[in-house]
Structures are given as structure tokens and as C-alpha cells.
mmCIF file with all atom_site columns, C-alpha atoms in Angstrom:
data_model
loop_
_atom_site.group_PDB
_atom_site.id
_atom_site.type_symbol
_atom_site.label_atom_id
_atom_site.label_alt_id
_atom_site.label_comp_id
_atom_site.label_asym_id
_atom_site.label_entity_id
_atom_site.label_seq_id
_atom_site.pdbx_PDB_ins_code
_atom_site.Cartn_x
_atom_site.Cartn_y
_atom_site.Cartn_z
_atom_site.occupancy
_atom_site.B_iso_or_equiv
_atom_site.pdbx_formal_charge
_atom_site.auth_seq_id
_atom_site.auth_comp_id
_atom_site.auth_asym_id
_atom_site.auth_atom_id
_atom_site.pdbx_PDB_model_num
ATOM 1   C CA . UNK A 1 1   ? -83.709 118.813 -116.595 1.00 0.00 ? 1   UNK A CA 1
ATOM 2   C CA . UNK A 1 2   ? -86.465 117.532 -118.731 1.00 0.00 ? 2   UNK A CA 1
ATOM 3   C CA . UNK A 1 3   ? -87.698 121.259 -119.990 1.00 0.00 ? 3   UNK A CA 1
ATOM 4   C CA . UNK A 1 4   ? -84.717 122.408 -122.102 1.00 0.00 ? 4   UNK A CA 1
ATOM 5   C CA . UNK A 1 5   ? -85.952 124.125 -124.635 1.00 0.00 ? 5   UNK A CA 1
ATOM 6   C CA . UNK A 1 6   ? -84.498 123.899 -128.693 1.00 0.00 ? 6   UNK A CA 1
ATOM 7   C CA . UNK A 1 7   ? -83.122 126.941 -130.593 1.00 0.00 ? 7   UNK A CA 1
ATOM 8   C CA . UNK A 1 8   ? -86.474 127.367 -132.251 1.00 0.00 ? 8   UNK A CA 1
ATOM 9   C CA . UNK A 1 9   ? -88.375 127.875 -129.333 1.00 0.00 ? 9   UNK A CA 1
ATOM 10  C CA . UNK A 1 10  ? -85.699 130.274 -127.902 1.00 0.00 ? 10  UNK A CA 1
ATOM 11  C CA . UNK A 1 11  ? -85.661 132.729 -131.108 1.00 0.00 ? 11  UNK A CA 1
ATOM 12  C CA . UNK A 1 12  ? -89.868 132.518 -130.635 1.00 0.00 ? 12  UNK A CA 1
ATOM 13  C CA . UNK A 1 13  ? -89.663 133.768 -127.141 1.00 0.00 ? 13  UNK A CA 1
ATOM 14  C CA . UNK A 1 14  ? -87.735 136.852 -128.180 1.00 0.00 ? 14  UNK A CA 1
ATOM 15  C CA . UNK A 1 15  ? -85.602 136.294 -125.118 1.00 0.00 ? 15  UNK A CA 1
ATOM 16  C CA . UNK A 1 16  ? -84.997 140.404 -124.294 1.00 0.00 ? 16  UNK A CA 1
ATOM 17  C CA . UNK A 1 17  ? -83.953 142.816 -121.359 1.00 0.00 ? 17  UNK A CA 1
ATOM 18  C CA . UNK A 1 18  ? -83.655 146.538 -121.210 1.00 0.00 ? 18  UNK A CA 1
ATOM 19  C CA . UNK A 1 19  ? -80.557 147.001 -123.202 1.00 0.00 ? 19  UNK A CA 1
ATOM 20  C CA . UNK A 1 20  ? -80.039 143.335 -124.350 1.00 0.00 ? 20  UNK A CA 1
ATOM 21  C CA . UNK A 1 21  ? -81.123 140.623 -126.678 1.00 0.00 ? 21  UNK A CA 1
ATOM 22  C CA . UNK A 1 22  ? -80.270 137.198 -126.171 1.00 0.00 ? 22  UNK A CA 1
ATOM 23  C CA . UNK A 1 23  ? -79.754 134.531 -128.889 1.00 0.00 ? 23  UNK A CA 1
ATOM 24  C CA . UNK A 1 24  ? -78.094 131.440 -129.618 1.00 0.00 ? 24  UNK A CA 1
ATOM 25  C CA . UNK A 1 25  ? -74.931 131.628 -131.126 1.00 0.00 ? 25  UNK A CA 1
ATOM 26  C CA . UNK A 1 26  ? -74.327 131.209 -134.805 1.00 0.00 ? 26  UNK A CA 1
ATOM 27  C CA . UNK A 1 27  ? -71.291 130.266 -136.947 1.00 0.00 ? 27  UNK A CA 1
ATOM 28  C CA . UNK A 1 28  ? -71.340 133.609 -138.385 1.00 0.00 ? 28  UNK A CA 1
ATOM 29  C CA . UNK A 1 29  ? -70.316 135.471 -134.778 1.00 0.00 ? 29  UNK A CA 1
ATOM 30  C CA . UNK A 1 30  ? -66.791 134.370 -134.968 1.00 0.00 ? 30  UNK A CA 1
ATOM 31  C CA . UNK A 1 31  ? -65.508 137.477 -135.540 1.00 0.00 ? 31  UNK A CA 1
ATOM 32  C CA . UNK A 1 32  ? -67.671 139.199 -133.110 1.00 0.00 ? 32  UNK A CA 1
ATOM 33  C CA . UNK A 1 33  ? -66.677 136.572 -130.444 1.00 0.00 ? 33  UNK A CA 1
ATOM 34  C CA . UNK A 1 34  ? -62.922 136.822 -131.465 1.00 0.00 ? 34  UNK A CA 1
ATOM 35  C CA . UNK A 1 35  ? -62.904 140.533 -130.263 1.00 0.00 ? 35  UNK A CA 1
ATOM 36  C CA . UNK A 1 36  ? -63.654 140.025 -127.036 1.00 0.00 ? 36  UNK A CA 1
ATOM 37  C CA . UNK A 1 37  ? -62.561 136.504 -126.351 1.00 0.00 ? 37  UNK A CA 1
ATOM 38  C CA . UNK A 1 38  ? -58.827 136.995 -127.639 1.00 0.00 ? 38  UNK A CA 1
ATOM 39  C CA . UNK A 1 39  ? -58.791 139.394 -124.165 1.00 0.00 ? 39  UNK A CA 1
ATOM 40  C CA . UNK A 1 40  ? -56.649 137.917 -121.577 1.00 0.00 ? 40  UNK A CA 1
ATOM 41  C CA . UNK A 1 41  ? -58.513 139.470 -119.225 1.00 0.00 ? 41  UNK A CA 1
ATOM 42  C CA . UNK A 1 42  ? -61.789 137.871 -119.862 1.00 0.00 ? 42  UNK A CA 1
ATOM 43  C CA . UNK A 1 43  ? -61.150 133.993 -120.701 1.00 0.00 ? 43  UNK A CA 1
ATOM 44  C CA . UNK A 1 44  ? -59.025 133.143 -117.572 1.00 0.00 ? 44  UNK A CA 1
ATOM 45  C CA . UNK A 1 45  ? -61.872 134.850 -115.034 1.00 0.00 ? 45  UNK A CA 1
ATOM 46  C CA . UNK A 1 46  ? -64.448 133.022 -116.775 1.00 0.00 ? 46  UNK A CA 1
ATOM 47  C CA . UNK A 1 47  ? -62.850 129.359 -116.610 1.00 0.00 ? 47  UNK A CA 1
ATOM 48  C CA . UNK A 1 48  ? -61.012 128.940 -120.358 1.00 0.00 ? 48  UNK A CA 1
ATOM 49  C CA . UNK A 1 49  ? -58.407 129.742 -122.644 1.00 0.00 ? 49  UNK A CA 1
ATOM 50  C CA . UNK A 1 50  ? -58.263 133.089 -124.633 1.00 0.00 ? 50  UNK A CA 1
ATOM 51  C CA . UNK A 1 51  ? -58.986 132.879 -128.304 1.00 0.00 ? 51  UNK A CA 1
ATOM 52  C CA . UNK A 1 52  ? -56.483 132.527 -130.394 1.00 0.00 ? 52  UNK A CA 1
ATOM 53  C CA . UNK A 1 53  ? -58.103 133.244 -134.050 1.00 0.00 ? 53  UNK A CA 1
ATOM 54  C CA . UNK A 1 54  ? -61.625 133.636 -135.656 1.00 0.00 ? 54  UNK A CA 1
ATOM 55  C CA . UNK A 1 55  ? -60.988 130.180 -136.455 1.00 0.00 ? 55  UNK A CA 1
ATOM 56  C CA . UNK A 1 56  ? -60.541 128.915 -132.604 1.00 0.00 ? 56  UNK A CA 1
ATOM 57  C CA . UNK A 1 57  ? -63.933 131.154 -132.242 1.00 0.00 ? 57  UNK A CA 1
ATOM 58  C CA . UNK A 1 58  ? -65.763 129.165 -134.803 1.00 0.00 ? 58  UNK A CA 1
ATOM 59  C CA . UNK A 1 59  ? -64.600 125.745 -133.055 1.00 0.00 ? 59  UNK A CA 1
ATOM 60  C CA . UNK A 1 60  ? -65.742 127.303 -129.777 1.00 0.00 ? 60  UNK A CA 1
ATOM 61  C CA . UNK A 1 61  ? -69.127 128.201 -130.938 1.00 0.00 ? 61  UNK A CA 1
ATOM 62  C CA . UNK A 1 62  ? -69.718 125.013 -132.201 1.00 0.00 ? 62  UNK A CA 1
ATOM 63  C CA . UNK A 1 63  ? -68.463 122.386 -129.296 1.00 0.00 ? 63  UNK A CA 1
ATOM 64  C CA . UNK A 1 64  ? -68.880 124.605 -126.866 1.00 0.00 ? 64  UNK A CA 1
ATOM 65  C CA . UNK A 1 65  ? -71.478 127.788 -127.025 1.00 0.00 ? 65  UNK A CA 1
ATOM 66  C CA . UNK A 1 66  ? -74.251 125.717 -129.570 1.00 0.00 ? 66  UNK A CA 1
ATOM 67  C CA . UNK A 1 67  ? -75.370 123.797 -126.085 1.00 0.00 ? 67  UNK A CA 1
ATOM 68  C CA . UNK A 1 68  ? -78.964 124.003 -125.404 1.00 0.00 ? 68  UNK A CA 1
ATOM 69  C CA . UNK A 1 69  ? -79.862 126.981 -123.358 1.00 0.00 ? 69  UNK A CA 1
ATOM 70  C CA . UNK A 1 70  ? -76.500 129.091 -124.355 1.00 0.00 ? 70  UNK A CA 1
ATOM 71  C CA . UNK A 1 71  ? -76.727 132.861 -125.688 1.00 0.00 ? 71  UNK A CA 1
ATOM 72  C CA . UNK A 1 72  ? -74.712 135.792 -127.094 1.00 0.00 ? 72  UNK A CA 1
ATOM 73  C CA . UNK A 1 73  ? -75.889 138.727 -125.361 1.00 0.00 ? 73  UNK A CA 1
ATOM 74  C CA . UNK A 1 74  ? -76.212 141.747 -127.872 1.00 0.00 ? 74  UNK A CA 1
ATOM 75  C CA . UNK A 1 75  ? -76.486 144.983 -127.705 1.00 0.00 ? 75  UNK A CA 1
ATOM 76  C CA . UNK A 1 76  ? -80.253 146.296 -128.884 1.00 0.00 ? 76  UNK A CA 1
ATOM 77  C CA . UNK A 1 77  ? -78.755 149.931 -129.832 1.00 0.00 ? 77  UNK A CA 1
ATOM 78  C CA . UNK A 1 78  ? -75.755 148.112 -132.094 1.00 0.00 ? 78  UNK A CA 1
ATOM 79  C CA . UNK A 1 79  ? -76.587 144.668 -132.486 1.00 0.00 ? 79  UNK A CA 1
ATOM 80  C CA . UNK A 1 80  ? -72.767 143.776 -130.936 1.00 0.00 ? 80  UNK A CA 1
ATOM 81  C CA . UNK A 1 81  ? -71.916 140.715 -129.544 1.00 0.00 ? 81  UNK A CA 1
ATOM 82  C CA . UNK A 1 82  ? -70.355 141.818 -125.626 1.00 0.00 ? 82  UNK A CA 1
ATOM 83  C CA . UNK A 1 83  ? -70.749 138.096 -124.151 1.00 0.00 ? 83  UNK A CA 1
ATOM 84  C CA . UNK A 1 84  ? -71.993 135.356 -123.247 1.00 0.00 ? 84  UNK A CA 1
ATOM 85  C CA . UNK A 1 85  ? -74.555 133.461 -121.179 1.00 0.00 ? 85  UNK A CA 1
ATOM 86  C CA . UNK A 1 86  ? -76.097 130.273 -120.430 1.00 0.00 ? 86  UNK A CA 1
ATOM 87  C CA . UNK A 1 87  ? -77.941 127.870 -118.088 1.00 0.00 ? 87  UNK A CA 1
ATOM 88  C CA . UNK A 1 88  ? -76.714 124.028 -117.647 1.00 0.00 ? 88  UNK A CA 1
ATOM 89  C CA . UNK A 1 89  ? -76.669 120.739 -115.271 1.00 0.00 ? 89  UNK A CA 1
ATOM 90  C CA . UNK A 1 90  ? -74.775 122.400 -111.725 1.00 0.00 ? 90  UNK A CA 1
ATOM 91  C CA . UNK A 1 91  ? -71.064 121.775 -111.873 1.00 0.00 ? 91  UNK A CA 1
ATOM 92  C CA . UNK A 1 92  ? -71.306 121.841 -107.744 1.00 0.00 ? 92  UNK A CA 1
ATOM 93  C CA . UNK A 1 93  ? -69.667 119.078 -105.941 1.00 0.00 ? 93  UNK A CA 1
ATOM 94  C CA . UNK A 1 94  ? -70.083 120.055 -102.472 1.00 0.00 ? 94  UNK A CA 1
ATOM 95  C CA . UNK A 1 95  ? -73.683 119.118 -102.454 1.00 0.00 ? 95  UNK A CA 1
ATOM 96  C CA . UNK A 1 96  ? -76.091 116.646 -103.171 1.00 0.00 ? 96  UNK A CA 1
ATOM 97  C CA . UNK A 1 97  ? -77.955 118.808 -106.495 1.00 0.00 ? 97  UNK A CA 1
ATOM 98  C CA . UNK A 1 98  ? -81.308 117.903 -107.223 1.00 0.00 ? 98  UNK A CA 1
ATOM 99  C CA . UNK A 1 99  ? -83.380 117.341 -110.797 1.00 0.00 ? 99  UNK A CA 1
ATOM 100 C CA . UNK A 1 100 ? -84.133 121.085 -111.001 1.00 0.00 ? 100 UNK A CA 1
ATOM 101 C CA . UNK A 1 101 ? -80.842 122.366 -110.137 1.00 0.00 ? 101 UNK A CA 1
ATOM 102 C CA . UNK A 1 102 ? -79.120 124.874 -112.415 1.00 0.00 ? 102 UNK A CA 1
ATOM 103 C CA . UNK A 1 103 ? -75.997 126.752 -112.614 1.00 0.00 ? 103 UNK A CA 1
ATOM 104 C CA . UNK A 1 104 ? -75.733 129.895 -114.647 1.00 0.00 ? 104 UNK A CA 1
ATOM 105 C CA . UNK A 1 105 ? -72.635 131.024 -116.172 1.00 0.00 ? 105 UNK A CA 1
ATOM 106 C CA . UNK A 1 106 ? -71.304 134.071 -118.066 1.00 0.00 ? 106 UNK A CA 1
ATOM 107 C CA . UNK A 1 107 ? -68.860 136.567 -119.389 1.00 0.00 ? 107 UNK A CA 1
ATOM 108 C CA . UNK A 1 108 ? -69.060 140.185 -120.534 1.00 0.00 ? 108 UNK A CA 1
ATOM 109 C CA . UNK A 1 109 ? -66.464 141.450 -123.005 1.00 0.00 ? 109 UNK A CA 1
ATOM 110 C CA . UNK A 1 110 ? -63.634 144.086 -121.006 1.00 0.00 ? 110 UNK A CA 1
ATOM 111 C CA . UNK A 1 111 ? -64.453 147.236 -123.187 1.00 0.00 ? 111 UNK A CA 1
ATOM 112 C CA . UNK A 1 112 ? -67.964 146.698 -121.157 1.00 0.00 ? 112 UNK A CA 1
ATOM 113 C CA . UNK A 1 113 ? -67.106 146.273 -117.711 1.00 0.00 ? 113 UNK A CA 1
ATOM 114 C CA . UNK A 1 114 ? -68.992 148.678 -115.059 1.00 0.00 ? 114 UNK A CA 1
ATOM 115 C CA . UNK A 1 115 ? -72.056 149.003 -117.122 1.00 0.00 ? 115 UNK A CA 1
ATOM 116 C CA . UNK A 1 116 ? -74.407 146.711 -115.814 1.00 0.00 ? 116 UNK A CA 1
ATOM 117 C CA . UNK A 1 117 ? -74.870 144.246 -118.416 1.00 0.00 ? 117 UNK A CA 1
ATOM 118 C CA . UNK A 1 118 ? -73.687 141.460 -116.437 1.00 0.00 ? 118 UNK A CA 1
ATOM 119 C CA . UNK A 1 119 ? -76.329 141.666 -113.793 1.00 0.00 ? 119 UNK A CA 1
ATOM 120 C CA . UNK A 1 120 ? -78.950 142.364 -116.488 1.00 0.00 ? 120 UNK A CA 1
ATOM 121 C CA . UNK A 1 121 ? -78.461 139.519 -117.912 1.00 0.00 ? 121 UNK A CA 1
ATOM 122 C CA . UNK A 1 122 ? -77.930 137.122 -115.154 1.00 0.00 ? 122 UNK A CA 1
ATOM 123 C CA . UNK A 1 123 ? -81.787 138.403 -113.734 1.00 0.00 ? 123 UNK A CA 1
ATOM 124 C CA . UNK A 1 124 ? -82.870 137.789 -117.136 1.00 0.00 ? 124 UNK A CA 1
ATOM 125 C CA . UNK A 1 125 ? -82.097 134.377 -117.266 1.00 0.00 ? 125 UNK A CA 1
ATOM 126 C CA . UNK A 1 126 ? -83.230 133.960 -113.731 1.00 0.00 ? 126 UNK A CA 1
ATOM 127 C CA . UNK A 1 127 ? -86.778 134.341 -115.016 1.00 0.00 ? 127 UNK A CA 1
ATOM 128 C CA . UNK A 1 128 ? -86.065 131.684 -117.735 1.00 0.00 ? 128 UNK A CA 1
ATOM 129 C CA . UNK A 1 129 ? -84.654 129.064 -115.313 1.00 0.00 ? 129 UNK A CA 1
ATOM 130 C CA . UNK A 1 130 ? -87.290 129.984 -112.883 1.00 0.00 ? 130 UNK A CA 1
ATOM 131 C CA . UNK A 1 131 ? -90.503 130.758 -115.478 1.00 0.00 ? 131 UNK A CA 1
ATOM 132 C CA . UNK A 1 132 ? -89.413 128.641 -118.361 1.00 0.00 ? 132 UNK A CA 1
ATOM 133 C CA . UNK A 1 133 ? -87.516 125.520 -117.589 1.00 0.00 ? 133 UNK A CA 1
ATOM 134 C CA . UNK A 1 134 ? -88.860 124.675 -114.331 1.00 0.00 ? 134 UNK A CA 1
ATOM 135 C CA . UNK A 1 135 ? -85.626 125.212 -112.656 1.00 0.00 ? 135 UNK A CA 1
ATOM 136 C CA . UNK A 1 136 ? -85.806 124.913 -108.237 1.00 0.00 ? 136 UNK A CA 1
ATOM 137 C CA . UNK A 1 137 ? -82.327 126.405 -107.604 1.00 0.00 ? 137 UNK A CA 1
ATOM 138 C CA . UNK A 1 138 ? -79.950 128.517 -109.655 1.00 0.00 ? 138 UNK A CA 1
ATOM 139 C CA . UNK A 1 139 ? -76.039 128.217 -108.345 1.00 0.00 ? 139 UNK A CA 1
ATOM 140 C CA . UNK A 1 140 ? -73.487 130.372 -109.544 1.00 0.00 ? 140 UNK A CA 1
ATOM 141 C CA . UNK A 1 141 ? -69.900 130.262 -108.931 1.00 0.00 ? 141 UNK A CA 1
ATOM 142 C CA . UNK A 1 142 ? -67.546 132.277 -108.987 1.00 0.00 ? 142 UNK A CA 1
ATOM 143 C CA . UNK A 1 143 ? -63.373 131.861 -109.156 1.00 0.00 ? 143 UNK A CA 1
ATOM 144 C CA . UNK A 1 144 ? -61.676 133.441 -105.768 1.00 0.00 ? 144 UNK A CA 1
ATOM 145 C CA . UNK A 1 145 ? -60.117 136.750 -106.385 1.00 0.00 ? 145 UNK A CA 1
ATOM 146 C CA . UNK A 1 146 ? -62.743 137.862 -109.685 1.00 0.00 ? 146 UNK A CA 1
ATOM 147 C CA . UNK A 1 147 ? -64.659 140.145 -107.204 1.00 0.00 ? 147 UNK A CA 1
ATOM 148 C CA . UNK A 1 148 ? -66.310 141.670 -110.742 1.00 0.00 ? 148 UNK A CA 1
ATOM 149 C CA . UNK A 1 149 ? -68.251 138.235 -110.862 1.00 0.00 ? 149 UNK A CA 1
ATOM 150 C CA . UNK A 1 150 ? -69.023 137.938 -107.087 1.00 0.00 ? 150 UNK A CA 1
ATOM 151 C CA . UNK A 1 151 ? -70.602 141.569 -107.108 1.00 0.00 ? 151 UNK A CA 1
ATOM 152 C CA . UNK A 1 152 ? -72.725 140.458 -109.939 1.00 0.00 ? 152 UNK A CA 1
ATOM 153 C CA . UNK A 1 153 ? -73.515 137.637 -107.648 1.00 0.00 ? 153 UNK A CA 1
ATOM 154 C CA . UNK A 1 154 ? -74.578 139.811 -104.876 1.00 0.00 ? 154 UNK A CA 1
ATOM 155 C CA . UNK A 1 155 ? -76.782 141.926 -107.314 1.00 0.00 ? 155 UNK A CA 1
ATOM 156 C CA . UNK A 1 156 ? -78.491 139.852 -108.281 1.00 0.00 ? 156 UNK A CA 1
ATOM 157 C CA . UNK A 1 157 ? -79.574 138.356 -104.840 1.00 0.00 ? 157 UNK A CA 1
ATOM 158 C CA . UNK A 1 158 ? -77.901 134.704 -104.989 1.00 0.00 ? 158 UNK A CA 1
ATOM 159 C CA . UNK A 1 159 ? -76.485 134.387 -101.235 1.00 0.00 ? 159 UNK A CA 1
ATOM 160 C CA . UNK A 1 160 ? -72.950 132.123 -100.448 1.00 0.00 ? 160 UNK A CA 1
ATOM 161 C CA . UNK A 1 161 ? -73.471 128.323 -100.332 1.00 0.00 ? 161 UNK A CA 1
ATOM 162 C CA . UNK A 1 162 ? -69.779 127.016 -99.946  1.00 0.00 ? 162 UNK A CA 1
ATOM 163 C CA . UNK A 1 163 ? -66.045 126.457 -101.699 1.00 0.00 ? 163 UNK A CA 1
ATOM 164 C CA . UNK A 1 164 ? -64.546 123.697 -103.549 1.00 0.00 ? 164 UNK A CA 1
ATOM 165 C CA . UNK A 1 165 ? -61.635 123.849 -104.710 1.00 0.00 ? 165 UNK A CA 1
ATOM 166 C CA . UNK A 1 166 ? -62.273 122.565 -108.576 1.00 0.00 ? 166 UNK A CA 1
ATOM 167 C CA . UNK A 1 167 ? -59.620 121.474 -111.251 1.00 0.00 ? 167 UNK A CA 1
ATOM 168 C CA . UNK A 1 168 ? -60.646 123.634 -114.259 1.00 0.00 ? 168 UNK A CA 1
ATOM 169 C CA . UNK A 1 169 ? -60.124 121.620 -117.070 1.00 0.00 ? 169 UNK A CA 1
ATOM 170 C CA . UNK A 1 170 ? -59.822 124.250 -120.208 1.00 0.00 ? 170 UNK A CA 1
ATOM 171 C CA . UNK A 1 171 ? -57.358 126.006 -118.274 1.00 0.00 ? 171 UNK A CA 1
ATOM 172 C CA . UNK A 1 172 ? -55.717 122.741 -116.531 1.00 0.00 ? 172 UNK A CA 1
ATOM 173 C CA . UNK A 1 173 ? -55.453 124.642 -113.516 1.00 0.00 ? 173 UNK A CA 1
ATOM 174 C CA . UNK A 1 174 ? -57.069 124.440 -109.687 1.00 0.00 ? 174 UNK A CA 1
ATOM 175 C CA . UNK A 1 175 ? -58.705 127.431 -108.445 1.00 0.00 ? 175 UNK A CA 1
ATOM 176 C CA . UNK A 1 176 ? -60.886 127.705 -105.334 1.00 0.00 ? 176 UNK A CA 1
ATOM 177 C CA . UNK A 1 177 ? -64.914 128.477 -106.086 1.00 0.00 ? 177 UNK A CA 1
ATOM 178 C CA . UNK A 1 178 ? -67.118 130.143 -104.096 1.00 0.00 ? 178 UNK A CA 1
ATOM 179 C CA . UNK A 1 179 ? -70.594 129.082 -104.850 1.00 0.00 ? 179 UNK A CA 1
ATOM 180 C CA . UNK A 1 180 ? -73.890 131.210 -104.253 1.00 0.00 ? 180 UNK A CA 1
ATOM 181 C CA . UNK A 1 181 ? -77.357 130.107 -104.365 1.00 0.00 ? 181 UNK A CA 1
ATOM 182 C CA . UNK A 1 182 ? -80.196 131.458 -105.399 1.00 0.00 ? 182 UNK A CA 1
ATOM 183 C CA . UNK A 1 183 ? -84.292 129.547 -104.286 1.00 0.00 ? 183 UNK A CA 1
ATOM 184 C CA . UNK A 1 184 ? -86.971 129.744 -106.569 1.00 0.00 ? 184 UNK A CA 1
ATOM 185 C CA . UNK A 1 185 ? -89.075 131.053 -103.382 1.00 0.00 ? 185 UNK A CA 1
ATOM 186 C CA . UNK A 1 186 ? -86.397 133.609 -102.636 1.00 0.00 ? 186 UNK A CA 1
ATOM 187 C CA . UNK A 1 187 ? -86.673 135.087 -106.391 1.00 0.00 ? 187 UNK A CA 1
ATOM 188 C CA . UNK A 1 188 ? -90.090 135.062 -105.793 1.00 0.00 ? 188 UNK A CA 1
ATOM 189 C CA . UNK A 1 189 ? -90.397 136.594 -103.400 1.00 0.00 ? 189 UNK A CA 1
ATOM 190 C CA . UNK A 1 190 ? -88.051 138.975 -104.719 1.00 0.00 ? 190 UNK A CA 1
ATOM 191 C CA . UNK A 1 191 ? -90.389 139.827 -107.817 1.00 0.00 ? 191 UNK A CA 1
ATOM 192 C CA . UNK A 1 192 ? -93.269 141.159 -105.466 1.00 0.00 ? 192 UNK A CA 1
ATOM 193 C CA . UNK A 1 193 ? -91.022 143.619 -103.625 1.00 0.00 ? 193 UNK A CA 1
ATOM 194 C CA . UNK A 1 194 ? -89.652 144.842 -107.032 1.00 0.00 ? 194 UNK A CA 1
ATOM 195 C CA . UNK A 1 195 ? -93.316 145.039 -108.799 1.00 0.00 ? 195 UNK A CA 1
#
């Protein structure tokens, strides 16, 4: 999409929710993202490989996490680092995407599972595909069996497209996606009922 925005703009817009900032990520979060990416628990569900030092963090945040349009999400009372989030070209084989397609993507760090950050931030960056980058369509997908992500889904009003069955290259493994959808008309539509 032609309205990615650059790091500078991002830290001007003060992207914020109710309990969460949202930043890109910086070489000096390696530690931060080594807590909660060395959980085997979280890396797998999410599509890659557990961390494996500060130093495999670093290399992360810099080939991987520094893309346009990616953020830590951190907590406004502590100023933690408990995930990740970003927005990016759709992954989505099944169907024929279009210009303003995106597909959002994210983790949340174990120790804060059941808290509602995931779905906070997901609806936050709704309004940025939606508001600020022009986006059509947001897809999401989610890997079969993480029923954490799919309730998140579901939450956040994206409804089921389809599966694919995907070869997940960090992991070198196959694992069956389920894909939801979510219409920039449907969101909007969405925002009047919830104002």
C-alpha cells in the first residue's frame, strides 16, 4: 500500500489506547523482548522460533520487527514491553487480495494472557489501517488449535473467511490457518453503534 507511514510520523501520532502505547521497536528493547520471547509458549502460536539470547532479540528487532508499520506494545503504568504488533501486505493465498488489503499480526507476552491487551491492541490498529493508511480490508489469521488468538479474533469483530494450510517458514513446519476478515464498512459501522 502506497500510505505506509515512516517511524517519524508514527512517534508524532502518539499511537495510544487505554492501557497501551505503541512504538516502533528499538535496539535497546532486547532485553525487554528476550523476556517474553524466550517463552515456548508464545513464539510457536505466533508463527516463529523462541528466542534464544538478548543477542537473537537484537537480530530479530532489526530484520524482522524494524518493518514499517511494526510496534512494541507497552504498558502506560510501567513502560514494559508485553508484545508485539504490526500491519503488512496479506500473507492470504486463498484469495485474490486487493491494493488495500492488510493483515494484522501479533503476540502478547504469557505472564499477560487473559487481560485484554490483545484485543486492545488489535482495535487500535484497526483505526490505523482503517483511518491512517487507507487500508479496505484487514485479515487476520490465526494457527488451528491457538483458540487464545481466534477469541481475540472474534472480539474484535473480524468474521471467518477460509483455511489454507500454509508452510510456516521460521518454524519449517505446516499448520492449517483459519483466516477472518474484517470490511472497512463493517468497522464502520461498528464505530457508530459503539459511540
Amino acid at each position: 500500500m502506497e500510505n505506509i507511514m515512516g517511524k517519524e510520523e508514527i512517534e508524532k501520532i502518539g499511537l495510544e489506547s487505554e492501557r497501551l502505547l505503541y512504538r516502533p521497536w528499538r535496539d535497546e528493547d532486547k532485553d525487554m523482548l528476550f523476556e517474553e520471547a524466550k517463552d515456548e509458549e508464545v513464539g510457536p502460536r505466533a508463527g516463529w522460533k523462541s528466542h534464544k539470547s538478548p543477542e537473537d532479540s537484537l537480530i530479530v528487532i532489526r530484520n524482522t520487527l524494524s518493518e514499517d508499520n511494526t510496534f512494541a506494545i507497552i504498558l502506560k503504568d510501567t513502560g514494559k514491553i508485553i508484545g508485539s504488533i504490526g500491519l503488512f501486505p496479506s500473507t492470504v493465498k486463498e484469495l485474490s487480495m486487493g491494493e488495500k488489503d492488510l493483515e494484522v499480526g501479533y503476540w502478547i507476552g504469557r505472564g499477560y494472557w487473559g487481560n485484554g491487551y490483545a484485543p486492545e491492541a488489535v482495535r487500535t490498529l484497526l483505526s490505523f489501517a482503517f483511518l491512517n493508511l487507507g487500508a479496505e480490508r484487514v485479515w487476520c489469521g490465526a494457527f488451528e488449535g491457538n483458540r487464545n488468538s481466534i477469541r481475540v479474533q472474534e472480539k474484535c469483530n473480524f468474521t471467518f473467511s477460509h483455511t489454507e494450510k500454509a508452510h510456516i517458514a521460521p518454524l519449517d513446519e505446516d499448520k492449517i490457518v483459519h483466516f477472518r476478515v474484517l470490511e472497512k464498512k463493517e468497522w464502520e459501522s461498528l464505530q457508530g453503534k459503539n459511540s
